Amino acid sequence: MTRARLSYGLLTSQNQGGGDSKQGLVSRVGKSGVNFRVISRRSTPTEALPAPAPSWYSIRIALETAGVEGITIFNGFFSVDNATNLVISFYETINGSTNFNNNILVPTGTGTRYPANDYKGFHAYDYALIYYDNAYISTWNQFDKNGVIITSMSYRPNQFNVNLWARNTGDETINNKGIAYSYDNRINVLYFILPISNPT
C-alpha cells in the first residue's frame, strides 16, 4: 500500500493593479488530486472621502428704522460648513466686484471660549470684547444672538470687527431683523439672505 504524502505550501497572489492580496495554505494528498486551500483576504486601506462642499449664500444688509427699509450698507457672500452649520467665509462686494481672496470673517475659535453664551449647542467665543459663534442654519433669516464678526465693512471704513447678530432671539426663522454692532456703534439692520451656487 502506498503511503500518502502530505505537503504544504503557502500560496500568495496579488493582482497587477495593486488591489487586494490573498494568502492561503494549499494541501496536496498523494496522487489523488484532492486539493484544498484556506484563503484569507487583506483589505486595502479605505481612502478618506473628500469633505462635502459648503453651502453658499448671498447677503444684503440694509438699514432699518421703525420697520422701514433704508439704504443698503453691505452686499456680499458667505459660506457655511454643512457638517457643523458654522460660517467659514465671508466676502464683501464693493462696486460690483468681490475679492474672494479676502475673507473678512473672524474664524471660529478666535479669542476666548465663553460657555456662558453658548446657544442651541453652538460654542460662543469672546473676541475683542464681542461675543460670537458663527452659527447659521439654512432655514434662518438672520444670524443668532451671538452672530458673526467681520473684520471690515466699507460702509464704515474706520470701524473694525463688526458683529452681525439677531435683534430678537429664540426663533431665527421669524424675521430678518438684526443688529450691526461695533463697540460703541449699534445700528438696526435687515438681512436679506438667499442660497446660491458657489460664486467663486
PDB file of N, CA, C and O in Angstrom, residues 4 28-35:
ATOM      1  N   ALA A   4       0.476   7.780   1.713  1.00  0.00           N
ATOM      2  CA  ALA A   4       0.164   9.117   1.196  1.00  0.00           C
ATOM      3  C   ALA A   4       1.166  10.117   1.729  1.00  0.00           C
ATOM      4  O   ALA A   4       1.566  10.062   2.892  1.00  0.00           O
ATOM      5  N   ARG A  28      -1.834  19.048  -0.723  1.00  0.00           N
ATOM      6  CA  ARG A  28      -1.958  18.037  -1.768  1.00  0.00           C
ATOM      7  C   ARG A  28      -1.780  16.673  -1.118  1.00  0.00           C
ATOM      8  O   ARG A  28      -0.832  16.457  -0.362  1.00  0.00           O
ATOM      9  N   VAL A  29      -2.670  15.742  -1.395  1.00  0.00           N
ATOM     10  CA  VAL A  29      -2.588  14.408  -0.808  1.00  0.00           C
ATOM     11  C   VAL A  29      -2.273  13.415  -1.913  1.00  0.00           C
ATOM     12  O   VAL A  29      -3.115  13.120  -2.756  1.00  0.00           O
ATOM     13  N   GLY A  30      -1.021  12.942  -1.925  1.00  0.00           N
ATOM     14  CA  GLY A  30      -0.603  11.913  -2.882  1.00  0.00           C
ATOM     15  C   GLY A  30      -0.947  12.266  -4.306  1.00  0.00           C
ATOM     16  O   GLY A  30      -0.825  13.401  -4.744  1.00  0.00           O
ATOM     17  N   LYS A  31      -1.442  11.253  -5.046  1.00  0.00           N
ATOM     18  CA  LYS A  31      -1.796  11.427  -6.447  1.00  0.00           C
ATOM     19  C   LYS A  31      -3.302  11.481  -6.646  1.00  0.00           C
ATOM     20  O   LYS A  31      -3.803  11.335  -7.738  1.00  0.00           O
ATOM     21  N   SER A  32      -4.012  11.584  -5.541  1.00  0.00           N
ATOM     22  CA  SER A  32      -5.472  11.552  -5.647  1.00  0.00           C
ATOM     23  C   SER A  32      -6.047  12.791  -6.313  1.00  0.00           C
ATOM     24  O   SER A  32      -7.198  12.817  -6.699  1.00  0.00           O
ATOM     25  N   GLY A  33      -5.265  13.834  -6.391  1.00  0.00           N
ATOM     26  CA  GLY A  33      -5.761  15.064  -6.996  1.00  0.00           C
ATOM     27  C   GLY A  33      -6.660  15.865  -6.072  1.00  0.00           C
ATOM     28  O   GLY A  33      -7.307  16.806  -6.498  1.00  0.00           O
ATOM     29  N   VAL A  34      -6.744  15.482  -4.791  1.00  0.00           N
ATOM     30  CA  VAL A  34      -7.556  16.222  -3.837  1.00  0.00           C
ATOM     31  C   VAL A  34      -6.771  17.432  -3.357  1.00  0.00           C
ATOM     32  O   VAL A  34      -5.679  17.286  -2.812  1.00  0.00           O
ATOM     33  N   ASN A  35      -7.299  18.604  -3.578  1.00  0.00           N
ATOM     34  CA  ASN A  35      -6.639  19.838  -3.168  1.00  0.00           C
ATOM     35  C   ASN A  35      -7.620  20.684  -2.373  1.00  0.00           C
ATOM     36  O   ASN A  35      -8.817  20.660  -2.628  1.00  0.00           O
TER      37      ASN A  35
END
